[in-house]
PDB file of C-alpha atoms in Angstrom:
ATOM      1  CA  MET A   1      96.376 125.563  64.024  1.00  0.00           C
ATOM      2  CA  LEU A   2      99.084 124.294  66.344  1.00  0.00           C
ATOM      3  CA  HIS A   3     102.743 125.241  66.148  1.00  0.00           C
ATOM      4  CA  LEU A   4     105.267 122.504  66.928  1.00  0.00           C
ATOM      5  CA  ARG A   5     108.911 122.970  67.814  1.00  0.00           C
ATOM      6  CA  VAL A   6     110.935 119.780  67.872  1.00  0.00           C
ATOM      7  CA  ILE A   7     114.536 119.613  69.038  1.00  0.00           C
ATOM      8  CA  CYS A   8     116.166 116.431  67.799  1.00  0.00           C
ATOM      9  CA  PRO A   9     119.645 114.957  67.379  1.00  0.00           C
ATOM     10  CA  SER A  10     121.127 115.893  64.014  1.00  0.00           C
ATOM     11  CA  ASP A  11     121.212 112.291  62.850  1.00  0.00           C
ATOM     12  CA  ARG A  12     117.429 112.001  63.345  1.00  0.00           C
ATOM     13  CA  THR A  13     116.348 115.197  61.602  1.00  0.00           C
ATOM     14  CA  ASP A  14     115.442 113.432  58.359  1.00  0.00           C
ATOM     15  CA  GLU A  15     113.263 111.008  60.320  1.00  0.00           C
ATOM     16  CA  VAL A  16     111.413 113.862  62.031  1.00  0.00           C
ATOM     17  CA  VAL A  17     110.920 115.680  58.731  1.00  0.00           C
ATOM     18  CA  ARG A  18     109.547 112.500  57.195  1.00  0.00           C
ATOM     19  CA  LEU A  19     107.063 112.043  60.061  1.00  0.00           C
ATOM     20  CA  VAL A  20     105.866 115.624  59.624  1.00  0.00           C
ATOM     21  CA  GLU A  21     105.557 115.356  55.854  1.00  0.00           C
ATOM     22  CA  GLU A  22     103.642 112.085  56.038  1.00  0.00           C
ATOM     23  CA  THR A  23     101.056 113.440  58.491  1.00  0.00           C
ATOM     24  CA  VAL A  24      97.914 114.886  56.968  1.00  0.00           C
ATOM     25  CA  GLY A  25      97.291 118.501  57.954  1.00  0.00           C
ATOM     26  CA  THR A  26     100.881 119.767  58.362  1.00  0.00           C
ATOM     27  CA  THR A  27     102.493 122.783  56.705  1.00  0.00           C
ATOM     28  CA  HIS A  28     105.071 125.556  57.201  1.00  0.00           C
ATOM     29  CA  LEU A  29     107.860 123.049  57.734  1.00  0.00           C
ATOM     30  CA  ALA A  30     111.257 124.556  58.539  1.00  0.00           C
ATOM     31  CA  VAL A  31     114.572 123.074  59.697  1.00  0.00           C
ATOM     32  CA  LEU A  32     117.191 125.052  61.618  1.00  0.00           C
ATOM     33  CA  THR A  33     120.348 122.984  61.340  1.00  0.00           C
ATOM     34  CA  GLY A  34     122.542 122.992  64.440  1.00  0.00           C
ATOM     35  CA  ALA A  35     120.489 125.744  66.103  1.00  0.00           C
ATOM     36  CA  ALA A  36     119.752 123.860  69.339  1.00  0.00           C
ATOM     37  CA  ARG A  37     122.257 123.999  72.199  1.00  0.00           C
ATOM     38  CA  LYS A  38     120.576 122.306  75.176  1.00  0.00           C
ATOM     39  CA  PRO A  39     119.906 119.639  74.151  1.00  0.00           C
ATOM     40  CA  SER A  40     122.135 120.032  71.149  1.00  0.00           C
ATOM     41  CA  GLY A  41     120.883 119.250  67.674  1.00  0.00           C
ATOM     42  CA  ASP A  42     118.559 120.616  65.024  1.00  0.00           C
ATOM     43  CA  ILE A  43     115.253 122.432  65.415  1.00  0.00           C
ATOM     44  CA  VAL A  44     112.303 121.358  63.286  1.00  0.00           C
ATOM     45  CA  LEU A  45     109.368 123.767  63.120  1.00  0.00           C
ATOM     46  CA  CYS A  46     105.969 123.151  61.604  1.00  0.00           C
ATOM     47  CA  ASP A  47     102.294 124.024  61.858  1.00  0.00           C
ATOM     48  CA  VAL A  48      99.645 121.312  62.061  1.00  0.00           C
ATOM     49  CA  ALA A  49      95.876 121.416  62.007  1.00  0.00           C
ATOM     50  CA  ARG A  50      94.515 120.821  65.511  1.00  0.00           C
ATOM     51  CA  GLU A  51      92.534 117.793  64.353  1.00  0.00           C
ATOM     52  CA  ALA A  52      95.765 116.176  63.132  1.00  0.00           C
ATOM     53  CA  GLY A  53      97.898 117.247  66.066  1.00  0.00           C
ATOM     54  CA  ASP A  54      97.298 114.173  68.210  1.00  0.00           C
ATOM     55  CA  VAL A  55      98.432 111.861  65.401  1.00  0.00           C
ATOM     56  CA  LEU A  56     101.687 113.748  64.874  1.00  0.00           C
ATOM     57  CA  LEU A  57     102.420 114.005  68.593  1.00  0.00           C
ATOM     58  CA  ALA A  58     101.826 110.278  69.047  1.00  0.00           C
ATOM     59  CA  ARG A  59     104.258 109.483  66.216  1.00  0.00           C
ATOM     60  CA  LEU A  60     106.929 111.817  67.544  1.00  0.00           C
ATOM     61  CA  ARG A  61     106.656 110.321  71.019  1.00  0.00           C
ATOM     62  CA  ALA A  62     106.671 106.796  69.625  1.00  0.00           C
ATOM     63  CA  ALA A  63     109.949 107.702  67.912  1.00  0.00           C
ATOM     64  CA  GLY A  64     111.358 108.739  71.291  1.00  0.00           C
ATOM     65  CA  LEU A  65     111.795 112.422  70.447  1.00  0.00           C
ATOM     66  CA  ASP A  66     110.505 113.417  73.889  1.00  0.00           C
ATOM     67  CA  ARG A  67     113.442 111.512  75.386  1.00  0.00           C
ATOM     68  CA  SER A  68     116.254 112.299  72.958  1.00  0.00           C
ATOM     69  CA  GLY A  69     115.138 115.902  72.410  1.00  0.00           C
ATOM     70  CA  SER A  70     111.981 117.877  73.127  1.00  0.00           C
ATOM     71  CA  ILE A  71     108.537 118.528  71.704  1.00  0.00           C
ATOM     72  CA  ALA A  72     106.814 121.873  72.364  1.00  0.00           C
ATOM     73  CA  VAL A  73     103.283 122.762  71.247  1.00  0.00           C
ATOM     74  CA  GLU A  74     101.656 126.203  71.054  1.00  0.00           C
ATOM     75  CA  ASN A  75      98.233 127.343  69.897  1.00  0.00           C
ATOM     76  CA  VAL A  76      98.285 129.686  66.912  1.00  0.00           C
ATOM     77  CA  ASP A  77      95.443 132.191  67.196  1.00  0.00           C
ATOM     78  CA  LEU A  78      95.766 133.576  63.679  1.00  0.00           C
ATOM     79  CA  THR A  79      97.448 132.225  60.551  1.00  0.00           C
ATOM     80  CA  LEU A  80      97.103 134.030  57.232  1.00  0.00           C
ATOM     81  CA  SER A  81      98.239 131.395  54.779  1.00  0.00           C
ATOM     82  CA  ARG A  82      96.708 129.564  51.851  1.00  0.00           C
ATOM     83  CA  SER A  83      98.885 126.597  52.733  1.00  0.00           C
ATOM     84  CA  ALA A  84      97.469 126.539  56.282  1.00  0.00           C
ATOM     85  CA  ASP A  85      93.929 126.649  54.897  1.00  0.00           C
ATOM     86  CA  ALA A  86      94.729 123.678  52.661  1.00  0.00           C
ATOM     87  CA  ALA A  87      96.237 121.763  55.578  1.00  0.00           C
ATOM     88  CA  GLU A  88      93.118 122.270  57.696  1.00  0.00           C
ATOM     89  CA  GLU A  89      90.902 121.137  54.823  1.00  0.00           C
ATOM     90  CA  ALA A  90      93.005 118.011  54.338  1.00  0.00           C
ATOM     91  CA  ALA A  91      92.948 117.017  58.022  1.00  0.00           C
ATOM     92  CA  PRO A  92      90.109 114.671  59.032  1.00  0.00           C
ATOM     93  CA  GLY A  93      87.312 115.977  61.239  1.00  0.00           C
ATOM     94  CA  GLU A  94      86.803 119.427  62.687  1.00  0.00           C
ATOM     95  CA  ALA A  95      89.205 121.403  64.854  1.00  0.00           C
ATOM     96  CA  ALA A  96      86.497 122.118  67.437  1.00  0.00           C
ATOM     97  CA  ASP A  97      86.018 118.363  67.972  1.00  0.00           C
ATOM     98  CA  ALA A  98      89.705 117.479  68.168  1.00  0.00           C
ATOM     99  CA  VAL A  99      91.164 115.986  71.344  1.00  0.00           C
ATOM    100  CA  LEU A 100      94.852 116.450  72.104  1.00  0.00           C
ATOM    101  CA  TRP A 101      95.376 113.559  74.489  1.00  0.00           C
ATOM    102  CA  GLU A 102      98.895 114.608  75.390  1.00  0.00           C
ATOM    103  CA  HIS A 103      97.699 118.105  76.306  1.00  0.00           C
ATOM    104  CA  LEU A 104      94.736 116.714  78.242  1.00  0.00           C
ATOM    105  CA  ALA A 105      96.963 114.347  80.219  1.00  0.00           C
ATOM    106  CA  GLU A 106      99.407 117.149  81.025  1.00  0.00           C
ATOM    107  CA  ALA A 107      96.653 119.596  82.003  1.00  0.00           C
ATOM    108  CA  THR A 108      94.859 117.133  84.275  1.00  0.00           C
ATOM    109  CA  HIS A 109      98.183 116.059  85.777  1.00  0.00           C
ATOM    110  CA  GLU A 110      98.856 119.654  86.824  1.00  0.00           C
ATOM    111  CA  GLU A 111      95.305 120.239  88.068  1.00  0.00           C
ATOM    112  CA  SER A 112      95.403 117.001  90.086  1.00  0.00           C
ATOM    113  CA  THR A 113      98.459 117.908  92.126  1.00  0.00           C
ATOM    114  CA  LEU A 114      97.928 118.036  95.878  1.00  0.00           C
ATOM    115  CA  SER A 115      99.480 121.388  96.686  1.00  0.00           C
ATOM    116  CA  ALA A 116      99.107 124.014  99.385  1.00  0.00           C
ATOM    117  CA  THR A 117      97.398 126.316  96.880  1.00  0.00           C
ATOM    118  CA  TYR A 118      94.888 123.627  95.886  1.00  0.00           C
ATOM    119  CA  VAL A 119      94.004 122.894  99.529  1.00  0.00           C
ATOM    120  CA  ALA A 120      93.783 126.616 100.290  1.00  0.00           C
ATOM    121  CA  PHE A 121      91.344 127.243  97.428  1.00  0.00           C
ATOM    122  CA  LEU A 122      89.216 124.243  98.409  1.00  0.00           C
ATOM    123  CA  ALA A 123      89.221 125.218 102.094  1.00  0.00           C
ATOM    124  CA  VAL A 124      88.289 128.841 101.377  1.00  0.00           C
ATOM    125  CA  ALA A 125      85.527 127.709  98.998  1.00  0.00           C
ATOM    126  CA  THR A 126      84.169 125.332 101.661  1.00  0.00           C
ATOM    127  CA  MET A 127      84.217 128.066 104.309  1.00  0.00           C
ATOM    128  CA  LEU A 128      82.382 130.422 101.942  1.00  0.00           C
ATOM    129  CA  ALA A 129      79.802 127.700 101.359  1.00  0.00           C
ATOM    130  CA  ALA A 130      79.494 127.228 105.124  1.00  0.00           C
ATOM    131  CA  CYS A 131      78.568 130.893 105.450  1.00  0.00           C
ATOM    132  CA  GLY A 132      76.095 130.422 102.609  1.00  0.00           C
ATOM    133  CA  VAL A 133      74.315 127.446 104.142  1.00  0.00           C
ATOM    134  CA  MET A 134      74.156 129.031 107.593  1.00  0.00           C
ATOM    135  CA  LEU A 135      72.720 132.268 106.186  1.00  0.00           C
ATOM    136  CA  ASP A 136      70.621 130.404 103.582  1.00  0.00           C
ATOM    137  CA  ASN A 137      72.235 132.664 100.991  1.00  0.00           C
ATOM    138  CA  ALA A 138      72.239 131.226  97.460  1.00  0.00           C
ATOM    139  CA  ILE A 139      74.643 133.916  96.184  1.00  0.00           C
ATOM    140  CA  LEU A 140      77.343 132.794  98.609  1.00  0.00           C
ATOM    141  CA  ILE A 141      76.748 129.185  97.565  1.00  0.00           C
ATOM    142  CA  VAL A 142      77.250 130.081  93.898  1.00  0.00           C
ATOM    143  CA  GLY A 143      80.401 132.013  94.743  1.00  0.00           C
ATOM    144  CA  ALA A 144      81.797 129.061  96.688  1.00  0.00           C
ATOM    145  CA  MET A 145      81.069 126.729  93.772  1.00  0.00           C
ATOM    146  CA  ALA A 146      82.992 128.987  91.403  1.00  0.00           C
ATOM    147  CA  VAL A 147      86.038 129.111  93.694  1.00  0.00           C
ATOM    148  CA  GLY A 148      86.288 125.350  94.265  1.00  0.00           C
ATOM    149  CA  PRO A 149      89.105 123.641  92.279  1.00  0.00           C
ATOM    150  CA  GLU A 150      87.811 120.087  92.610  1.00  0.00           C
ATOM    151  CA  PHE A 151      86.999 119.558  88.923  1.00  0.00           C
ATOM    152  CA  GLY A 152      90.715 119.156  88.138  1.00  0.00           C
ATOM    153  CA  PRO A 153      91.184 115.887  90.094  1.00  0.00           C
ATOM    154  CA  LEU A 154      87.815 114.602  88.874  1.00  0.00           C
ATOM    155  CA  ALA A 155      88.874 115.182  85.252  1.00  0.00           C
ATOM    156  CA  GLY A 156      92.210 113.589  86.104  1.00  0.00           C
ATOM    157  CA  ILE A 157      90.487 110.404  87.264  1.00  0.00           C
ATOM    158  CA  SER A 158      88.409 110.200  84.070  1.00  0.00           C
ATOM    159  CA  THR A 159      91.432 110.837  81.865  1.00  0.00           C
ATOM    160  CA  ALA A 160      93.522 108.302  83.732  1.00  0.00           C
ATOM    161  CA  LEU A 161      90.826 105.624  83.458  1.00  0.00           C
ATOM    162  CA  VAL A 162      90.507 106.117  79.693  1.00  0.00           C
ATOM    163  CA  GLN A 163      94.267 106.351  79.141  1.00  0.00           C
ATOM    164  CA  ARG A 164      94.946 103.486  81.559  1.00  0.00           C
ATOM    165  CA  ALA A 165      97.306 105.544  83.692  1.00  0.00           C
ATOM    166  CA  PRO A 166      97.083 104.161  87.245  1.00  0.00           C
ATOM    167  CA  ALA A 167      99.632 106.646  88.581  1.00  0.00           C
ATOM    168  CA  LEU A 168      97.375 109.553  87.565  1.00  0.00           C
ATOM    169  CA  VAL A 169      94.349 107.803  89.111  1.00  0.00           C
ATOM    170  CA  TRP A 170      96.054 107.590  92.489  1.00  0.00           C
ATOM    171  CA  ARG A 171      97.427 111.118  92.179  1.00  0.00           C
ATOM    172  CA  SER A 172      93.951 112.492  91.456  1.00  0.00           C
ATOM    173  CA  LEU A 173      92.282 110.411  94.174  1.00  0.00           C
ATOM    174  CA  THR A 174      94.856 111.597  96.686  1.00  0.00           C
ATOM    175  CA  ALA A 175      94.242 115.231  95.794  1.00  0.00           C
ATOM    176  CA  LEU A 176      90.482 114.702  95.986  1.00  0.00           C
ATOM    177  CA  VAL A 177      90.338 112.753  99.266  1.00  0.00           C
ATOM    178  CA  VAL A 178      93.038 114.630 101.144  1.00  0.00           C
ATOM    179  CA  GLY A 179      91.841 117.987  99.806  1.00  0.00           C
ATOM    180  CA  PHE A 180      88.225 117.483 100.874  1.00  0.00           C
ATOM    181  CA  ALA A 181      89.221 115.963 104.223  1.00  0.00           C
ATOM    182  CA  ALA A 182      91.455 118.951 104.999  1.00  0.00           C
ATOM    183  CA  ALA A 183      88.854 121.450 103.776  1.00  0.00           C
ATOM    184  CA  MET A 184      86.070 119.883 105.850  1.00  0.00           C
ATOM    185  CA  LEU A 185      88.268 119.700 108.939  1.00  0.00           C
ATOM    186  CA  LEU A 186      89.229 123.359 108.589  1.00  0.00           C
ATOM    187  CA  THR A 187      85.604 124.294 107.961  1.00  0.00           C
ATOM    188  CA  ALA A 188      84.510 122.503 111.130  1.00  0.00           C
ATOM    189  CA  GLY A 189      87.113 124.532 113.016  1.00  0.00           C
ATOM    190  CA  PHE A 190      85.936 127.681 111.235  1.00  0.00           C
ATOM    191  CA  SER A 191      82.378 126.879 112.290  1.00  0.00           C
ATOM    192  CA  GLY A 192      83.476 126.603 115.917  1.00  0.00           C
ATOM    193  CA  LEU A 193      85.287 129.926 115.685  1.00  0.00           C
ATOM    194  CA  MET A 194      82.248 131.623 114.169  1.00  0.00           C
ATOM    195  CA  ALA A 195      80.058 130.170 116.935  1.00  0.00           C
ATOM    196  CA  TRP A 196      82.486 131.478 119.558  1.00  0.00           C
ATOM    197  CA  CYS A 197      82.208 134.911 117.934  1.00  0.00           C
ATOM    198  CA  GLY A 198      78.417 134.661 118.055  1.00  0.00           C
ATOM    199  CA  LEU A 199      78.032 134.631 114.260  1.00  0.00           C
ATOM    200  CA  PHE A 200      76.907 130.991 113.929  1.00  0.00           C
ATOM    201  CA  GLU A 201      74.129 129.478 116.045  1.00  0.00           C
ATOM    202  CA  ARG A 202      72.518 126.055 116.278  1.00  0.00           C
ATOM    203  CA  SER A 203      69.210 127.605 115.247  1.00  0.00           C
ATOM    204  CA  MET A 204      70.748 128.376 111.851  1.00  0.00           C
ATOM    205  CA  VAL A 205      71.469 124.704 111.275  1.00  0.00           C
ATOM    206  CA  GLU A 206      68.000 123.620 112.395  1.00  0.00           C
ATOM    207  CA  ALA A 207      66.164 126.302 110.396  1.00  0.00           C
ATOM    208  CA  ASP A 208      64.180 125.410 107.264  1.00  0.00           C
ATOM    209  CA  ARG A 209      66.611 127.180 104.877  1.00  0.00           C
ATOM    210  CA  PRO A 210      64.471 126.915 101.717  1.00  0.00           C
ATOM    211  CA  ASN A 211      67.231 128.252  99.437  1.00  0.00           C
ATOM    212  CA  THR A 212      69.857 125.697 100.438  1.00  0.00           C
ATOM    213  CA  ALA A 213      67.939 122.700 101.815  1.00  0.00           C
ATOM    214  CA  PHE A 214      68.639 120.777  98.599  1.00  0.00           C
ATOM    215  CA  ILE A 215      72.285 120.474  99.649  1.00  0.00           C
ATOM    216  CA  TRP A 216      71.570 117.773 102.245  1.00  0.00           C
ATOM    217  CA  GLN A 217      68.583 116.220 100.443  1.00  0.00           C
ATOM    218  CA  PRO A 218      70.135 114.290  97.533  1.00  0.00           C
ATOM    219  CA  ASP A 219      67.953 112.671  94.902  1.00  0.00           C
ATOM    220  CA  TRP A 220      68.321 111.356  91.367  1.00  0.00           C
ATOM    221  CA  MET A 221      68.215 114.888  89.994  1.00  0.00           C
ATOM    222  CA  SER A 222      71.431 115.612  91.909  1.00  0.00           C
ATOM    223  CA  PHE A 223      73.118 112.800  90.014  1.00  0.00           C
ATOM    224  CA  VAL A 224      71.608 113.859  86.675  1.00  0.00           C
ATOM    225  CA  VAL A 225      72.819 117.455  87.076  1.00  0.00           C
ATOM    226  CA  ALA A 226      76.298 116.260  88.074  1.00  0.00           C
ATOM    227  CA  PHE A 227      76.353 113.886  85.087  1.00  0.00           C
ATOM    228  CA  LEU A 228      75.434 116.646  82.641  1.00  0.00           C
ATOM    229  CA  ALA A 229      77.970 118.981  84.242  1.00  0.00           C
ATOM    230  CA  GLY A 230      80.628 116.296  83.883  1.00  0.00           C
ATOM    231  CA  ILE A 231      79.926 116.051  80.158  1.00  0.00           C
ATOM    232  CA  ALA A 232      80.101 119.828  79.734  1.00  0.00           C
ATOM    233  CA  GLY A 233      83.285 120.111  81.776  1.00  0.00           C
ATOM    234  CA  THR A 234      85.041 117.356  79.860  1.00  0.00           C
ATOM    235  CA  LEU A 235      84.057 118.850  76.514  1.00  0.00           C
ATOM    236  CA  SER A 236      85.332 122.191  77.772  1.00  0.00           C
ATOM    237  CA  LEU A 237      88.727 120.697  78.567  1.00  0.00           C
ATOM    238  CA  THR A 238      89.123 118.738  75.358  1.00  0.00           C
ATOM    239  CA  SER A 239      87.952 121.534  73.066  1.00  0.00           C
ATOM    240  CA  ALA A 240      90.026 124.216  74.838  1.00  0.00           C
ATOM    241  CA  LYS A 241      86.843 126.165  75.659  1.00  0.00           C
ATOM    242  CA  SER A 242      87.807 126.665  79.288  1.00  0.00           C
ATOM    243  CA  GLY A 243      85.259 129.423  79.817  1.00  0.00           C
ATOM    244  CA  ALA A 244      82.537 126.786  80.091  1.00  0.00           C
ATOM    245  CA  LEU A 245      84.182 125.442  83.252  1.00  0.00           C
ATOM    246  CA  ILE A 246      82.717 128.331  85.248  1.00  0.00           C
ATOM    247  CA  GLY A 247      79.237 127.177  84.301  1.00  0.00           C
ATOM    248  CA  VAL A 248      80.162 123.637  85.275  1.00  0.00           C
ATOM    249  CA  ALA A 249      81.535 124.773  88.639  1.00  0.00           C
ATOM    250  CA  ILE A 250      78.335 126.557  89.647  1.00  0.00           C
ATOM    251  CA  SER A 251      76.031 123.718  88.578  1.00  0.00           C
ATOM    252  CA  VAL A 252      77.216 121.035  91.011  1.00  0.00           C
ATOM    253  CA  THR A 253      77.082 121.059  94.801  1.00  0.00           C
ATOM    254  CA  THR A 254      80.286 119.287  95.774  1.00  0.00           C
ATOM    255  CA  VAL A 255      81.760 122.142  97.825  1.00  0.00           C
ATOM    256  CA  PRO A 256      78.445 123.204  99.454  1.00  0.00           C
ATOM    257  CA  ALA A 257      77.705 119.585 100.377  1.00  0.00           C
ATOM    258  CA  ALA A 258      81.128 119.224 101.989  1.00  0.00           C
ATOM    259  CA  ALA A 259      80.592 122.497 103.851  1.00  0.00           C
ATOM    260  CA  ASN A 260      77.163 121.550 105.151  1.00  0.00           C
ATOM    261  CA  ALA A 261      78.441 118.146 106.246  1.00  0.00           C
ATOM    262  CA  ALA A 262      81.248 119.793 108.229  1.00  0.00           C
ATOM    263  CA  VAL A 263      78.997 122.389 109.850  1.00  0.00           C
ATOM    264  CA  ALA A 264      76.236 119.914 110.661  1.00  0.00           C
ATOM    265  CA  PHE A 265      78.770 117.516 112.180  1.00  0.00           C
ATOM    266  CA  SER A 266      80.128 120.271 114.405  1.00  0.00           C
ATOM    267  CA  TYR A 267      76.576 120.751 115.769  1.00  0.00           C
ATOM    268  CA  GLN A 268      75.944 116.979 116.059  1.00  0.00           C
ATOM    269  CA  ASP A 269      73.206 117.103 113.399  1.00  0.00           C
ATOM    270  CA  TYR A 270      74.065 113.734 111.930  1.00  0.00           C
ATOM    271  CA  ALA A 271      71.016 113.529 109.671  1.00  0.00           C
ATOM    272  CA  GLN A 272      72.219 116.553 107.732  1.00  0.00           C
ATOM    273  CA  THR A 273      75.782 115.243 107.871  1.00  0.00           C
ATOM    274  CA  TRP A 274      74.849 111.973 106.178  1.00  0.00           C
ATOM    275  CA  GLY A 275      72.523 113.690 103.720  1.00  0.00           C
ATOM    276  CA  SER A 276      75.232 116.139 102.708  1.00  0.00           C
ATOM    277  CA  THR A 277      77.759 113.323 102.397  1.00  0.00           C
ATOM    278  CA  GLY A 278      75.370 111.474 100.092  1.00  0.00           C
ATOM    279  CA  GLN A 279      75.004 114.628  97.996  1.00  0.00           C
ATOM    280  CA  LEU A 280      78.789 114.957  97.818  1.00  0.00           C
ATOM    281  CA  PHE A 281      79.305 111.380  96.610  1.00  0.00           C
ATOM    282  CA  ALA A 282      76.430 111.623  94.124  1.00  0.00           C
ATOM    283  CA  ASN A 283      78.042 114.683  92.551  1.00  0.00           C
ATOM    284  CA  LEU A 284      81.554 113.250  92.534  1.00  0.00           C
ATOM    285  CA  GLY A 285      80.385 109.950  91.072  1.00  0.00           C
ATOM    286  CA  GLY A 286      78.230 111.599  88.417  1.00  0.00           C
ATOM    287  CA  ILE A 287      81.045 113.847  87.225  1.00  0.00           C
ATOM    288  CA  VAL A 288      83.614 111.029  87.040  1.00  0.00           C
ATOM    289  CA  LEU A 289      81.216 108.685  85.231  1.00  0.00           C
ATOM    290  CA  ALA A 290      80.188 111.377  82.744  1.00  0.00           C
ATOM    291  CA  GLY A 291      83.774 112.436  82.132  1.00  0.00           C
ATOM    292  CA  THR A 292      84.927 108.873  81.522  1.00  0.00           C
ATOM    293  CA  LEU A 293      82.078 108.073  79.139  1.00  0.00           C
ATOM    294  CA  THR A 294      82.572 111.364  77.279  1.00  0.00           C
ATOM    295  CA  LEU A 295      86.276 110.705  76.745  1.00  0.00           C
ATOM    296  CA  LEU A 296      85.560 107.137  75.600  1.00  0.00           C
ATOM    297  CA  ALA A 297      82.972 108.461  73.143  1.00  0.00           C
ATOM    298  CA  GLN A 298      85.437 111.019  71.813  1.00  0.00           C
ATOM    299  CA  LYS A 299      88.133 108.387  71.457  1.00  0.00           C
ATOM    300  CA  LEU A 300      85.763 106.134  69.505  1.00  0.00           C
ATOM    301  CA  PHE A 301      84.557 109.050  67.385  1.00  0.00           C
ATOM    302  CA  TRP A 302      88.078 109.998  66.313  1.00  0.00           C
ATOM    303  CA  ALA A 303      88.980 106.386  65.615  1.00  0.00           C
ATOM    304  CA  VAL A 304      86.060 106.254  63.162  1.00  0.00           C
ATOM    305  CA  VAL A 305      86.854 109.665  61.628  1.00  0.00           C
ATOM    306  CA  ARG A 306      90.487 108.783  61.003  1.00  0.00           C
ATOM    307  CA  ARG A 307      89.603 105.517  59.313  1.00  0.00           C
ATOM    308  CA  ARG A 308      87.593 107.267  56.611  1.00  0.00           C
ATOM    309  CA  PRO A 309      90.303 109.421  55.051  1.00  0.00           C
ATOM    310  CA  SER A 310      93.833 108.046  55.281  1.00  0.00           C
ATOM    311  CA  ALA A 311      95.839 109.455  58.193  1.00  0.00           C
ATOM    312  CA  THR A 312      98.971 109.429  56.071  1.00  0.00           C
ATOM    313  CA  ARG A 313      99.917 110.600  52.632  1.00  0.00           C
ATOM    314  CA  ARG A 314     102.889 110.685  50.347  1.00  0.00           C
ATOM    315  CA  PRO A 315     105.692 113.060  51.340  1.00  0.00           C
ATOM    316  CA  ARG A 316     105.161 116.520  49.926  1.00  0.00           C
ATOM    317  CA  ARG A 317     106.971 119.791  49.946  1.00  0.00           C
ATOM    318  CA  ALA A 318     105.907 122.080  52.788  1.00  0.00           C
ATOM    319  CA  GLY A 319     104.637 125.330  51.597  1.00  0.00           C
TER     320      GLY A 319
END
């Protein structure tokens, strides 16, 4: 279940109550008259089944409540209520399959912000991966993959393409391009520092490195793995199962490829540089394509589900 708190002007309270009552899957409706102070007005509280949440949020935003008041949404971990059980049964589809587009757009917007913290995480992850490729250490590579924050902008691009939000596309692309450029530049400098300290040597770059050679030898399997990871990551975001993102992070070689490209370039090994760059683009492209297609499939799925049972009903008393 989701818990909604709507602050609205007093003269629009009846309209908000009507929207809540007419949406399948809502319950526990309460109105606190004159309780809001900033902005001033009434507070309308209700619970809604997750699978019906996107419909109600879309109607409230279409009515302009996000501009004249506010709309807040919280996840309810436990609700002991026969009325809540009935609301979930009445809502179309399953809660695990539900997509809250407003939440997804907000989450990807935050994750796609080019910030000092984002660049720092990406740079540190790339430097860790540089150590991994030079030492041919798969454990360091996995650790670097887990630290990298690049899935946020990639998900932002997919979401923006499906939602037709060009501003979010450019925001995500900026975070992705600038972030990787800065991380690779810093990693090249880090590589020079490590060489000056005697910890990195050219022989490390030219060695066979059986555990990490795949990083600069892209093939169709690289794209397939990235595509599957993109599907899993997108499903993780839309179903609120964020724990799966760790598995997604350590299944694609975006950060290691960027690291190897930077290190190889610093040693003038341009064959590895181009190979690693190809691996990087194959992974980025596969994730974005998979994420976009997954979101389109989910959008189509919910359009079909909501056409079967009616998305509205006659006003009823909340209980």
